[in-house]
Coordinates of C-alpha atoms in Angstrom, one line a residue:
Chain A
M1 CA -27.8 -44.8 -26.4
I2 CA -24.1 -45.9 -26.1
S3 CA -22.6 -49.3 -27.3
P4 CA -21.7 -51.4 -24.9
H5 CA -18.8 -52.4 -27.0
L6 CA -17.7 -48.7 -26.0
L7 CA -18.3 -49.0 -22.7
L8 CA -16.1 -52.2 -22.4
F9 CA -13.5 -50.6 -24.4
C10 CA -13.1 -47.3 -22.4
G11 CA -13.8 -49.2 -19.4
I12 CA -10.4 -51.9 -20.2
L13 CA -8.3 -48.8 -21.2
L14 CA -9.7 -47.0 -17.6
G15 CA -9.0 -50.1 -15.8
F16 CA -5.6 -50.6 -17.4
V17 CA -4.5 -47.1 -17.0
F18 CA -5.6 -47.3 -13.1
V19 CA -4.0 -49.7 -12.0
Q20 CA -1.0 -49.5 -14.0
Q21 CA -0.5 -45.5 -11.8
L22 CA -0.6 -48.0 -8.7
V23 CA 1.7 -50.4 -9.6
Y24 CA 4.0 -47.5 -10.8
L25 CA 3.6 -45.3 -7.2
R26 CA 4.7 -48.4 -5.5
I27 CA 7.5 -49.7 -7.8
E28 CA 9.2 -46.4 -8.5
G29 CA 9.0 -45.3 -5.0
R30 CA 8.6 -42.1 -3.2
T31 CA 9.7 -39.0 -5.6
L32 CA 12.6 -36.6 -3.8
T33 CA 10.3 -35.2 -1.3
P34 CA 10.6 -31.2 -1.1
A35 CA 13.6 -30.1 1.5
H36 CA 11.8 -27.7 3.6
I37 CA 9.7 -30.3 4.9
L38 CA 12.2 -31.1 7.9
S39 CA 12.0 -31.5 12.1
S40 CA 11.9 -28.2 13.6
H41 CA 13.6 -29.4 16.9
A42 CA 16.6 -28.8 18.4
K43 CA 20.1 -30.4 16.4
S44 CA 19.2 -34.0 16.2
H45 CA 22.7 -35.2 13.7
A46 CA 21.9 -38.3 12.4
W47 CA 25.0 -39.9 13.4
N48 CA 25.0 -38.4 17.1
K49 CA 24.5 -42.5 18.3
K50 CA 28.5 -43.2 18.5
A51 CA 28.9 -39.5 20.3
D52 CA 29.8 -41.3 23.5
L53 CA 32.7 -38.8 24.5
V54 CA 30.7 -35.9 23.7
Q55 CA 28.2 -37.4 26.2
S56 CA 30.2 -37.9 28.7
L57 CA 31.7 -34.1 28.4
Y58 CA 28.5 -32.5 28.1
P59 CA 27.3 -32.6 32.0
R60 CA 30.6 -32.9 33.0
V61 CA 32.1 -30.0 31.3
R62 CA 29.3 -27.4 31.7
V63 CA 30.0 -24.1 29.6
L64 CA 28.1 -21.3 30.0
C65 CA 28.4 -19.2 27.0
W66 CA 27.8 -15.1 26.8
I67 CA 27.5 -13.4 23.6
M68 CA 28.8 -9.5 23.5
T69 CA 25.8 -8.2 21.2
R70 CA 24.1 -4.9 20.7
P71 CA 20.1 -4.1 20.3
E72 CA 21.0 -3.2 15.7
N73 CA 22.2 -6.9 16.3
L74 CA 19.5 -9.0 17.3
Q75 CA 17.6 -9.9 13.9
K76 CA 20.9 -9.6 11.8
R77 CA 23.2 -11.7 13.7
L78 CA 21.8 -13.4 17.0
Q79 CA 18.8 -15.6 15.3
H80 CA 22.4 -17.2 13.7
V81 CA 24.3 -17.6 16.6
N82 CA 21.5 -19.1 18.2
A83 CA 20.3 -21.5 15.0
T84 CA 23.7 -22.6 15.0
W85 CA 26.8 -23.3 17.7
A86 CA 25.1 -21.5 21.0
Q87 CA 22.4 -24.3 21.0
H88 CA 25.3 -26.5 21.9
C89 CA 26.4 -24.4 25.0
N90 CA 25.2 -25.6 28.9
L91 CA 23.9 -22.1 29.7
V92 CA 23.8 -18.8 26.8
L93 CA 23.4 -15.4 28.0
Y94 CA 23.1 -12.3 25.4
M95 CA 24.7 -9.1 27.0
S96 CA 23.3 -6.1 25.7
S97 CA 22.6 -2.5 26.6
Q98 CA 18.8 -3.2 26.7
S99 CA 17.2 -6.0 27.7
S100 CA 15.2 -7.8 25.7
D101 CA 12.3 -10.9 24.3
F102 CA 15.1 -12.6 22.6
P103 CA 16.6 -12.9 25.5
T104 CA 19.6 -10.5 26.2
V105 CA 20.6 -9.5 29.4
G106 CA 20.2 -5.8 29.0
L107 CA 23.5 -4.5 31.6
N108 CA 24.1 -0.5 33.0
V109 CA 26.2 0.5 30.0
S110 CA 25.5 2.7 26.7
E111 CA 26.8 1.1 23.5
G112 CA 29.9 2.1 21.3
R113 CA 33.3 0.6 21.2
S114 CA 34.1 2.6 24.4
Q115 CA 31.5 0.9 25.9
L116 CA 32.9 -2.5 25.3
Y117 CA 34.8 -2.6 28.2
W118 CA 32.1 -1.6 30.8
K119 CA 30.0 -4.4 29.5
T120 CA 32.6 -7.4 29.5
I121 CA 33.0 -5.6 33.5
R122 CA 29.0 -5.6 33.8
A123 CA 29.2 -9.2 32.2
F124 CA 31.2 -11.0 34.2
Q125 CA 29.7 -8.9 37.5
H126 CA 26.3 -10.4 36.5
I127 CA 26.9 -14.0 35.6
Q128 CA 29.3 -14.7 38.9
K129 CA 26.3 -13.3 40.8
H130 CA 23.9 -15.3 39.4
H131 CA 25.9 -18.0 37.7
L132 CA 28.6 -19.2 39.5
Q133 CA 28.0 -22.7 39.9
H134 CA 25.8 -23.2 37.1
A135 CA 28.3 -24.1 34.8
D136 CA 32.3 -24.7 35.1
W137 CA 33.4 -22.2 32.7
F138 CA 32.8 -19.0 31.2
L139 CA 32.7 -18.3 27.4
K140 CA 33.0 -14.7 26.0
A141 CA 32.3 -14.2 22.5
D142 CA 31.3 -11.4 19.9
D143 CA 28.3 -12.2 18.1
D144 CA 30.0 -12.8 15.0
T145 CA 32.3 -15.7 16.5
F146 CA 31.8 -18.9 16.1
V147 CA 32.3 -21.7 18.5
V148 CA 32.8 -25.7 18.0
L149 CA 31.7 -26.4 22.0
E150 CA 32.7 -29.9 21.6
N151 CA 36.5 -29.2 20.8
L152 CA 36.4 -26.2 24.1
R153 CA 35.2 -28.8 25.7
Y154 CA 37.8 -31.3 25.0
L155 CA 40.6 -29.0 25.8
L156 CA 38.6 -27.5 28.9
S157 CA 38.1 -31.0 30.4
Q158 CA 41.8 -31.3 30.5
H159 CA 41.8 -28.4 33.2
D160 CA 40.9 -27.5 36.9
T161 CA 38.0 -24.9 37.1
E162 CA 39.3 -24.3 40.5
K163 CA 42.5 -23.4 39.4
P164 CA 43.2 -19.2 38.0
L165 CA 43.1 -20.4 34.3
Y166 CA 42.3 -18.2 31.2
F167 CA 41.9 -19.6 27.6
G168 CA 42.2 -18.2 24.1
H169 CA 44.1 -17.2 21.3
K170 CA 47.1 -14.9 22.5
F171 CA 48.6 -11.9 21.8
R172 CA 51.8 -10.8 22.4
P173 CA 52.0 -6.8 23.0
F174 CA 50.9 -5.2 26.2
V175 CA 50.5 -8.0 28.4
R176 CA 53.4 -9.7 29.1
Q177 CA 52.4 -13.3 30.2
G178 CA 50.1 -12.2 26.6
Y179 CA 46.4 -11.5 26.5
M180 CA 43.5 -13.5 24.4
S181 CA 42.0 -12.0 21.3
G182 CA 38.5 -10.5 22.7
G183 CA 36.9 -11.8 18.6
A184 CA 38.3 -15.2 18.9
G185 CA 36.7 -15.7 22.2
Y186 CA 38.2 -16.7 25.2
V187 CA 37.6 -18.9 28.5
L188 CA 37.7 -18.1 32.4
S189 CA 37.8 -20.6 35.1
R190 CA 35.5 -20.3 38.0
E191 CA 39.0 -19.2 40.1
A192 CA 39.8 -16.3 37.1
L193 CA 35.4 -15.5 37.1
R194 CA 36.2 -14.9 40.9
R195 CA 39.4 -13.2 41.0
F196 CA 38.1 -10.9 37.7
V197 CA 35.2 -9.3 39.9
Q198 CA 37.2 -9.4 43.1
G199 CA 39.6 -7.3 41.2
F200 CA 37.7 -4.5 40.5
V201 CA 35.9 -4.4 44.2
T202 CA 39.6 -4.2 46.1
G203 CA 40.4 -1.7 42.9
R204 CA 43.4 -3.5 42.0
C205 CA 41.9 -4.1 38.1
T206 CA 40.3 -0.7 37.3
H207 CA 38.4 0.3 33.4
F208 CA 41.7 1.6 32.4
S209 CA 40.9 1.4 28.7
S210 CA 38.2 0.5 26.6
L211 CA 40.2 -1.8 24.8
E212 CA 38.4 -4.9 26.3
D213 CA 40.6 -7.7 25.3
M214 CA 43.6 -6.0 26.7
A215 CA 42.4 -4.7 29.6
L216 CA 41.1 -7.7 30.9
G217 CA 44.0 -10.0 29.9
R218 CA 46.1 -6.7 31.9
C219 CA 43.3 -7.3 35.3
M220 CA 44.3 -11.2 34.7
E221 CA 47.7 -10.9 34.8
I222 CA 47.0 -8.6 38.0
M223 CA 45.3 -11.3 39.9
G224 CA 47.4 -13.7 39.2
V225 CA 45.1 -15.7 35.7
K226 CA 47.5 -18.1 34.2
A227 CA 47.1 -17.3 30.5
V228 CA 47.2 -21.4 28.8
D229 CA 48.9 -22.0 25.6
T230 CA 45.8 -23.8 23.7
R231 CA 47.3 -25.0 20.6
D232 CA 46.5 -28.7 19.9
A233 CA 49.1 -31.6 20.0
N234 CA 50.5 -30.2 16.8
L235 CA 50.5 -27.0 18.0
R236 CA 48.1 -25.7 15.9
E237 CA 46.1 -22.3 17.1
T238 CA 42.3 -23.4 18.3
F239 CA 41.1 -19.9 18.8
N240 CA 41.4 -18.0 15.6
P241 CA 41.0 -14.2 15.4
F242 CA 39.9 -14.3 11.7
W243 CA 38.0 -15.7 9.4
P244 CA 38.5 -19.2 7.8
D245 CA 40.3 -18.3 4.4
K246 CA 42.4 -15.4 5.9
H247 CA 44.2 -18.2 8.0
L248 CA 44.2 -21.4 5.8
I249 CA 45.1 -19.4 2.5
H250 CA 48.9 -19.2 2.4
K251 CA 49.5 -16.5 -0.5
D252 CA 53.7 -16.4 -0.9
N253 CA 54.0 -13.1 -1.1
T254 CA 51.1 -11.5 1.6
K255 CA 52.9 -9.9 5.1
K256 CA 51.6 -12.0 7.8
Q257 CA 50.0 -9.7 9.6
D258 CA 49.0 -10.6 12.8
S259 CA 52.4 -12.1 13.6
L260 CA 53.2 -8.8 14.7
Y261 CA 50.2 -9.7 17.6
S262 CA 50.1 -13.2 18.0
Y263 CA 51.9 -14.7 20.8
Y264 CA 53.0 -18.1 19.1
K265 CA 55.0 -18.1 15.6
T266 CA 52.0 -17.9 13.2
K267 CA 51.4 -19.9 10.8
L268 CA 49.5 -19.3 7.1
G269 CA 48.3 -22.1 5.3
P270 CA 47.1 -25.9 6.0
E271 CA 49.2 -25.8 9.6
C272 CA 47.1 -22.5 11.1
C273 CA 44.2 -24.4 12.4
S274 CA 43.6 -27.3 14.4
D275 CA 41.3 -30.4 12.8
F276 CA 39.8 -29.7 16.4
V277 CA 39.1 -26.0 15.9
I278 CA 37.9 -24.2 18.8
S279 CA 37.4 -20.8 16.8
F280 CA 36.9 -18.2 14.2
H281 CA 35.7 -14.3 14.0
Y282 CA 34.4 -12.4 11.9
L283 CA 31.6 -13.9 10.3
R284 CA 28.7 -13.1 8.1
A285 CA 25.6 -15.2 8.5
A286 CA 26.0 -17.3 6.0
D287 CA 29.3 -18.1 7.2
M288 CA 28.4 -19.3 10.5
Y289 CA 25.8 -21.9 8.3
M290 CA 28.8 -22.8 6.7
L291 CA 30.7 -23.6 9.4
E292 CA 28.2 -25.4 11.1
Y293 CA 27.4 -27.0 7.6
Y294 CA 30.9 -28.2 7.7
T295 CA 31.9 -29.2 11.3
Y296 CA 28.1 -30.9 12.3
H297 CA 27.1 -32.7 9.4
L298 CA 29.3 -32.8 5.9
R299 CA 31.3 -35.5 6.3
P300 CA 34.1 -38.4 3.4
F301 CA 32.5 -41.2 4.3
G302 CA 35.2 -43.7 5.9
Y303 CA 37.5 -41.2 6.0
K304 CA 40.6 -41.9 8.3
Y305 CA 41.4 -38.7 9.7
R306 CA 45.5 -38.4 10.1
F307 CA 45.3 -36.2 13.4
N308 CA 43.9 -39.0 16.0
P309 CA 44.6 -37.9 19.4
H310 CA 43.1 -41.0 20.9
H311 CA 43.2 -43.7 17.6
H312 CA 40.7 -46.7 17.9
Q313 CA 41.4 -49.7 16.7
N314 CA 38.4 -50.9 13.9
N315 CA 37.6 -54.2 12.7
T316 CA 37.3 -52.6 9.2
I317 CA 39.2 -52.9 5.7
E318 CA 41.4 -50.2 4.9
I319 CA 41.8 -49.2 1.2
N320 CA 45.1 -47.1 -0.1
Q321 CA 43.9 -44.4 -2.1
T322 CA 46.6 -44.5 -4.9
N323 CA 47.1 -41.5 -6.8
T324 CA 49.2 -42.0 -10.1
Q325 CA 49.3 -39.3 -12.7
Chain B
M1 CA -28.7 -48.2 -18.0
M2 CA -27.8 -51.5 -15.9
S3 CA -25.9 -53.2 -19.2
E4 CA -24.5 -49.6 -20.3
G5 CA -23.1 -49.7 -16.2
S6 CA -22.5 -53.5 -16.1
S7 CA -20.0 -53.5 -19.5
F8 CA -18.2 -50.7 -18.6
M9 CA -17.5 -52.5 -14.7
K10 CA -16.2 -55.3 -16.3
G11 CA -14.5 -53.4 -18.6
M12 CA -12.6 -51.5 -15.6
I13 CA -11.9 -54.9 -13.6
F14 CA -10.5 -57.1 -17.1
G15 CA -8.2 -53.8 -18.0
G16 CA -6.5 -53.5 -14.8
I17 CA -5.9 -57.7 -14.3
F18 CA -4.3 -57.0 -17.3
C19 CA -2.3 -54.4 -16.1
L20 CA -1.4 -56.5 -13.3
I21 CA -1.0 -59.7 -15.0
M22 CA 1.9 -57.6 -17.0
S23 CA 3.4 -55.8 -14.6
F24 CA 3.7 -59.0 -12.3
F25 CA 5.5 -60.8 -15.7
E26 CA 7.7 -57.8 -15.9
T27 CA 9.2 -58.1 -12.5
F28 CA 10.0 -61.8 -13.2
N29 CA 11.2 -61.5 -16.3
P30 CA 15.0 -62.0 -15.9
G31 CA 15.4 -59.7 -18.6
T32 CA 14.7 -57.1 -16.5
H33 CA 16.1 -57.9 -13.2
S34 CA 16.5 -55.8 -10.7
E35 CA 19.8 -53.5 -12.0
G36 CA 17.2 -53.2 -14.7
H37 CA 15.2 -51.6 -12.9
N38 CA 17.8 -48.8 -12.0
H39 CA 17.9 -47.5 -14.7
L40 CA 14.2 -47.0 -15.3
H41 CA 14.1 -45.7 -11.9
H42 CA 16.4 -42.4 -12.8
H43 CA 17.2 -41.7 -9.0
L44 CA 20.3 -43.7 -7.3
K45 CA 21.0 -43.6 -3.5
P46 CA 23.9 -45.6 -1.9
V47 CA 23.7 -48.5 -0.3
S48 CA 21.5 -47.9 3.1
K49 CA 24.0 -48.1 6.8
D50 CA 21.5 -51.7 8.1
E51 CA 22.5 -53.1 4.9
L52 CA 26.2 -52.6 4.6
Q53 CA 26.6 -53.9 8.2
K54 CA 24.6 -57.2 7.1
L55 CA 27.7 -57.9 4.6
S56 CA 30.2 -60.1 4.8
E57 CA 34.0 -59.7 5.1
S58 CA 34.5 -61.0 1.5
Q59 CA 31.3 -59.3 0.0
M60 CA 33.1 -56.1 2.1
S61 CA 36.3 -57.3 0.3
E62 CA 35.4 -57.6 -2.6
F63 CA 33.1 -54.1 -2.7
A64 CA 36.5 -52.2 -1.6
M65 CA 38.6 -53.5 -5.0
Q66 CA 36.1 -52.4 -7.4
V67 CA 35.1 -49.2 -5.9
R68 CA 38.2 -47.5 -7.7
V69 CA 38.1 -44.1 -9.3
Y70 CA 40.0 -42.7 -12.4
C71 CA 39.1 -39.1 -12.3
L72 CA 39.0 -37.7 -15.9
I73 CA 39.6 -34.0 -15.0
M74 CA 39.3 -31.1 -18.5
V75 CA 41.4 -28.4 -18.3
T76 CA 42.3 -25.2 -20.2
P77 CA 45.2 -23.2 -19.4
K78 CA 42.5 -19.9 -19.3
L79 CA 41.2 -22.2 -15.8
L80 CA 45.4 -22.5 -14.9
V81 CA 44.6 -20.9 -11.7
H82 CA 41.4 -23.6 -10.8
W83 CA 43.6 -26.5 -12.6
A84 CA 46.3 -25.4 -9.8
T85 CA 44.0 -25.4 -7.0
A86 CA 42.2 -29.2 -8.3
N87 CA 46.0 -29.9 -8.6
D88 CA 46.7 -29.5 -4.9
T89 CA 43.2 -30.8 -3.4
W90 CA 40.7 -33.4 -4.0
S91 CA 42.0 -34.7 -6.9
K92 CA 44.6 -36.7 -4.8
H93 CA 41.6 -38.7 -3.6
C94 CA 41.0 -40.4 -6.8
D95 CA 42.7 -43.4 -7.4
K96 CA 44.0 -42.1 -10.5
S97 CA 43.4 -38.9 -11.7
V98 CA 44.6 -37.4 -15.4
F99 CA 43.9 -34.0 -16.3
Y100 CA 43.3 -33.5 -19.7
T101 CA 44.0 -30.5 -21.4
S102 CA 42.6 -28.3 -24.8
E103 CA 46.6 -26.9 -25.3
A104 CA 49.7 -28.0 -22.9
S105 CA 50.8 -25.3 -20.5
K106 CA 54.6 -24.8 -19.2
A107 CA 52.8 -24.3 -15.6
L108 CA 51.3 -27.9 -15.4
D109 CA 51.6 -31.2 -16.4
A110 CA 48.5 -32.2 -18.3
V111 CA 47.3 -35.4 -21.3
D112 CA 47.7 -32.4 -24.5
L113 CA 44.6 -33.6 -26.5
Q114 CA 45.1 -30.5 -29.1
E115 CA 42.2 -30.2 -29.6
Q116 CA 39.9 -26.5 -29.2
D117 CA 36.0 -28.2 -29.2
E118 CA 35.0 -29.0 -26.6
W119 CA 32.9 -32.5 -27.5
T120 CA 35.7 -33.9 -29.6
R121 CA 38.0 -33.3 -26.6
L122 CA 35.8 -34.7 -24.0
R123 CA 35.5 -38.0 -26.4
K124 CA 39.1 -38.3 -26.6
A125 CA 39.7 -37.7 -23.1
I126 CA 37.1 -40.1 -22.2
Q127 CA 38.8 -42.9 -25.1
H128 CA 42.3 -42.7 -23.2
A129 CA 40.7 -43.0 -20.0
Y130 CA 39.2 -46.6 -21.2
E131 CA 42.6 -47.4 -22.7
N132 CA 44.5 -46.4 -19.6
A133 CA 42.2 -47.6 -16.7
G134 CA 43.8 -50.8 -15.8
D135 CA 41.8 -52.4 -13.1
L136 CA 40.3 -49.4 -12.5
H137 CA 36.3 -49.3 -12.7
W138 CA 34.4 -46.4 -12.2
F139 CA 35.4 -43.3 -14.1
F140 CA 34.9 -39.3 -12.6
I141 CA 34.5 -36.5 -15.5
A142 CA 34.7 -32.8 -13.8
R143 CA 36.1 -29.6 -14.9
P144 CA 38.4 -28.0 -12.1
T145 CA 35.8 -25.5 -11.1
T146 CA 34.1 -28.3 -9.5
F147 CA 35.1 -29.8 -6.1
A148 CA 34.7 -33.5 -5.2
I149 CA 34.6 -35.5 -2.6
I150 CA 35.8 -39.0 -3.7
E151 CA 34.9 -40.6 -0.7
N152 CA 31.5 -40.2 -1.0
L153 CA 31.2 -41.0 -4.1
K154 CA 32.6 -44.4 -3.8
Y155 CA 30.0 -45.1 -0.9
L156 CA 27.5 -44.0 -3.8
V157 CA 28.6 -46.6 -6.1
L158 CA 29.8 -49.4 -3.7
D159 CA 27.5 -52.0 -4.3
K160 CA 26.7 -51.0 -7.7
D161 CA 27.7 -53.4 -10.7
P162 CA 30.3 -51.7 -12.7
S163 CA 29.2 -54.3 -15.1
Q164 CA 26.0 -52.7 -15.1
P165 CA 25.6 -49.8 -17.0
F166 CA 25.8 -46.2 -15.0
Y167 CA 25.7 -42.5 -15.6
I168 CA 25.3 -40.7 -13.0
G169 CA 25.2 -36.9 -11.8
H170 CA 23.0 -34.5 -11.3
T171 CA 20.3 -34.6 -13.9
E172 CA 18.4 -32.6 -16.2
K173 CA 15.5 -32.5 -18.7
S174 CA 16.6 -31.4 -22.5
G175 CA 12.9 -32.1 -24.6
E176 CA 13.5 -35.6 -24.3
L177 CA 16.7 -36.4 -23.2
D178 CA 17.4 -36.3 -19.3
Y179 CA 21.1 -35.5 -19.2
V180 CA 24.2 -35.3 -16.2
E181 CA 25.1 -32.1 -15.9
Y182 CA 28.5 -31.4 -16.3
D183 CA 29.5 -28.8 -14.0
S184 CA 28.3 -31.3 -11.2
G185 CA 30.8 -33.8 -12.4
I186 CA 29.3 -36.6 -14.3
V187 CA 30.0 -40.8 -12.8
L188 CA 30.6 -43.4 -16.2
S189 CA 30.6 -47.5 -15.0
Y190 CA 33.5 -49.0 -16.9
E191 CA 29.8 -51.2 -19.1
A192 CA 29.6 -47.5 -19.8
M193 CA 32.7 -46.7 -21.2
R194 CA 32.7 -49.2 -23.2
R195 CA 29.6 -48.9 -24.7
L196 CA 30.1 -45.6 -25.9
M197 CA 33.8 -47.0 -27.1
E198 CA 31.2 -49.0 -29.4
V199 CA 28.6 -46.0 -30.2
F200 CA 31.8 -43.5 -30.9
K201 CA 32.5 -45.9 -34.3
D202 CA 28.8 -44.8 -35.2
E203 CA 29.4 -41.3 -37.1
D204 CA 25.5 -40.9 -37.9
K205 CA 24.4 -41.1 -33.9
C206 CA 27.2 -40.5 -32.2
P207 CA 29.4 -37.5 -34.4
E208 CA 33.0 -36.8 -33.5
R209 CA 32.6 -33.1 -34.1
G210 CA 29.4 -31.6 -33.4
R211 CA 26.7 -31.1 -36.2
A212 CA 27.8 -27.8 -37.6
L213 CA 24.0 -26.3 -37.9
W214 CA 23.1 -27.2 -34.3
K215 CA 25.4 -26.9 -32.2
M216 CA 24.1 -29.5 -28.5
S217 CA 26.7 -28.8 -25.8
E218 CA 28.5 -31.7 -25.0
E219 CA 26.6 -32.5 -22.0
K220 CA 23.8 -33.6 -24.1
Q221 CA 26.2 -35.2 -26.8
L222 CA 27.1 -37.5 -24.1
A223 CA 23.9 -38.2 -23.3
T224 CA 22.7 -38.6 -26.7
C225 CA 25.3 -41.5 -27.5
L226 CA 24.6 -43.1 -24.2
K227 CA 21.1 -43.2 -24.7
Y228 CA 21.6 -44.6 -28.2
S229 CA 23.6 -47.8 -25.9
G230 CA 20.8 -48.2 -23.9
V231 CA 22.3 -46.5 -20.7
F232 CA 20.0 -43.5 -19.1
A233 CA 21.0 -40.8 -16.5
E234 CA 20.3 -41.7 -13.1
N235 CA 20.1 -39.1 -10.0
G236 CA 23.1 -39.1 -7.4
E237 CA 20.6 -39.2 -4.1
D238 CA 21.0 -39.5 -0.3
A239 CA 19.0 -41.4 1.9
Q240 CA 16.4 -38.5 2.1
G241 CA 16.0 -37.3 -1.3
K242 CA 18.5 -34.6 -1.3
G243 CA 20.6 -34.7 -4.3
L244 CA 24.1 -35.1 -4.3
F245 CA 25.8 -33.4 -6.7
N246 CA 25.3 -29.8 -6.9
K247 CA 25.6 -27.3 -9.6
K248 CA 26.6 -24.5 -7.3
S249 CA 28.9 -23.4 -4.6
V250 CA 28.0 -24.1 -0.8
S251 CA 27.8 -20.3 0.1
S252 CA 25.5 -20.4 -3.0
L253 CA 23.5 -22.8 -1.5
I254 CA 23.4 -21.3 2.1
S255 CA 22.1 -18.3 1.0
D256 CA 19.3 -19.7 -0.9
S257 CA 18.8 -22.0 2.0
I258 CA 18.4 -18.9 3.8
S259 CA 16.3 -17.2 2.2
Q260 CA 13.9 -20.2 1.3
N261 CA 14.4 -22.3 5.2
P262 CA 15.2 -19.5 7.4
G263 CA 13.9 -22.3 10.2
D264 CA 16.6 -24.7 9.5
V265 CA 19.2 -23.6 6.9
V266 CA 21.4 -26.4 7.1
E267 CA 19.4 -29.6 7.3
A268 CA 17.5 -28.2 4.0
C269 CA 20.5 -27.2 2.5
C270 CA 22.8 -30.0 1.0
S271 CA 23.5 -33.4 2.2
D272 CA 26.0 -34.5 4.8
M273 CA 27.1 -37.3 1.8
A274 CA 27.4 -34.9 -1.0
I275 CA 29.6 -35.4 -3.8
T276 CA 30.5 -32.3 -5.6
F277 CA 29.7 -28.8 -5.3
A278 CA 30.7 -26.6 -8.8
G279 CA 31.1 -22.7 -8.9
M280 CA 34.0 -22.8 -6.2
S281 CA 36.7 -19.8 -6.3
P282 CA 40.5 -21.4 -5.5
S283 CA 39.8 -20.2 -1.9
Q284 CA 37.1 -21.6 -0.9
I285 CA 37.6 -25.0 -2.2
Q286 CA 41.1 -24.4 -0.3
V287 CA 38.4 -23.9 2.6
L288 CA 36.1 -26.4 1.8
M289 CA 39.1 -29.2 2.1
Y290 CA 39.6 -28.7 5.2
G291 CA 36.0 -28.6 6.2
V292 CA 35.6 -31.7 4.9
Y293 CA 38.5 -33.7 5.7
R294 CA 39.9 -32.1 9.1
L295 CA 37.3 -29.7 10.6
R296 CA 35.5 -31.7 13.0
P297 CA 33.4 -31.8 16.4
Y298 CA 36.6 -33.9 19.6
G299 CA 34.1 -37.2 19.8
H300 CA 31.6 -37.9 17.0
D301 CA 32.8 -41.4 15.4
F302 CA 31.2 -42.9 12.8
H303 CA 32.7 -46.5 12.3
D304 CA 32.2 -46.5 9.0
S305 CA 32.7 -50.1 7.7
L306 CA 35.2 -49.1 5.2
T307 CA 38.2 -47.2 5.7
F308 CA 39.8 -44.8 3.0
L309 CA 43.7 -43.5 4.0
P310 CA 44.5 -39.9 2.9
P311 CA 45.9 -39.5 -0.1
K312 CA 50.7 -39.9 0.7
D313 CA 53.0 -36.6 0.4
S314 CA 49.6 -34.4 1.0
D315 CA 49.2 -31.6 4.1
N316 CA 46.0 -30.2 3.5
D317 CA 43.7 -33.5 4.3

């Protein structure tokens, strides 16, 4: 027989602890939510609410992205491209020698460096045949290129796609008007695409080299397509043939390797690259996600950017950050 | 049988009511006002965007005035490259940044504390900062291997009263002690600093040189001294509960996320309003500087209620 007093005491204790836990949970609120429980649907950036300009450009400046790849890169690279910047294209096509469920378009070519220009020719022929009216602009990129589509649309919105134009990072040698770096990505207008394909039909353009970007540049020149200067208002490059460090870090004793190639005088260091950068190249998976994080997520609260092509007047309080040492 | 059961039930009801009364009393007690609650809370979040929009012009001005930051950057000549990098990058965004060194270097300016002991050096730096604070109310302590986004730090403490004791960062636990991890940066309010000045005078509670037998790291020494003054560590988090102070580099966090969350790498990795990253190389820091203060997609505008202007004479932000 258990003493009723003991039971009473136990009851008090239990009742107290039980209610305390309830109260504690309410006041303390939820503890850290595990970071991996998140929505799996396509990019919903918390700050997209104010992206009015972006909304108006997406349907008006339609970009078809075709990405040059090979069967063995499906797992290594394509999934990261697909998870990041390719989501921002109006239409994406992955071009390989073999078609797959990824999906990739199988072109009638074999693999290898010597086949790169054949791939490009077949890819553009495919696009011209099946997608000419599905987009306004046609971007070629590698599977280790990162492209900021919003900044590309901003550039392209200032041009007419029915004119013969071609955009990218301009290299000086071999082609008088310059040719665009393949790795940094290049863009053809609809008229440029027509002329490229027509060039091969008439025989004015041929497969005279396997250096894909240079050969295409030569064909562009032959067909009267203009190589546009894509630098920003401060003359900083938007398409970049290397990874960020290589452009942004200026060490006094390094020779400027790509100044031999770049059409415009290359700057290393912070002046290399536009705020509204369009591309970087030679990126590993981690670099792609890092660029995705820097471009679309990480930001400084309230910071007034120095480079503002369209300055907005806002009714906010401005604070000078004075640095006194 | 019945009487046993009913005794128990009566007990439970009584205990439950008693507890409710006690916690009710606690919330209405002027001593434990909402600020006090924050300290027991251990998680600190920024003011929400909705609440920000509700604030009046004068309240905003008041917040703007008090959210100015004094940065204490603890360097040594061994870390010269990182020292130079911090000098050239994020420290320019502090309202006042002072480098405190163990010994002078010809290459860069700093307050020479002439002290090899890490804890003593930290104490001296804190004392110096407190004496030279002027009208700055928030203090941020970091090593030059850390990268900090000061604007996001200001956002975190925007609505927090610096005349209350705050000790914020990435918190870890060592036995019973909650402390802020050093490499991810330590934030202290003016009141926390003032209390530190007081407890520094007590050689028992807060010895100037750590006891030789049992050397605690300086971050734990700091936490102990603060705890004696009634100041407790709080973990800085965003609205979703993601940590704002990171003790790893961006690339390290991304690599972790690729293996743990391959379906949603960036979302799962790090906060949009992150304040610090640690263990980054000087090159990575230069790229991060560009990534934070320049790189962005055209058309994505934020209309934050406060604007922070870029620092003068700077070309990388």
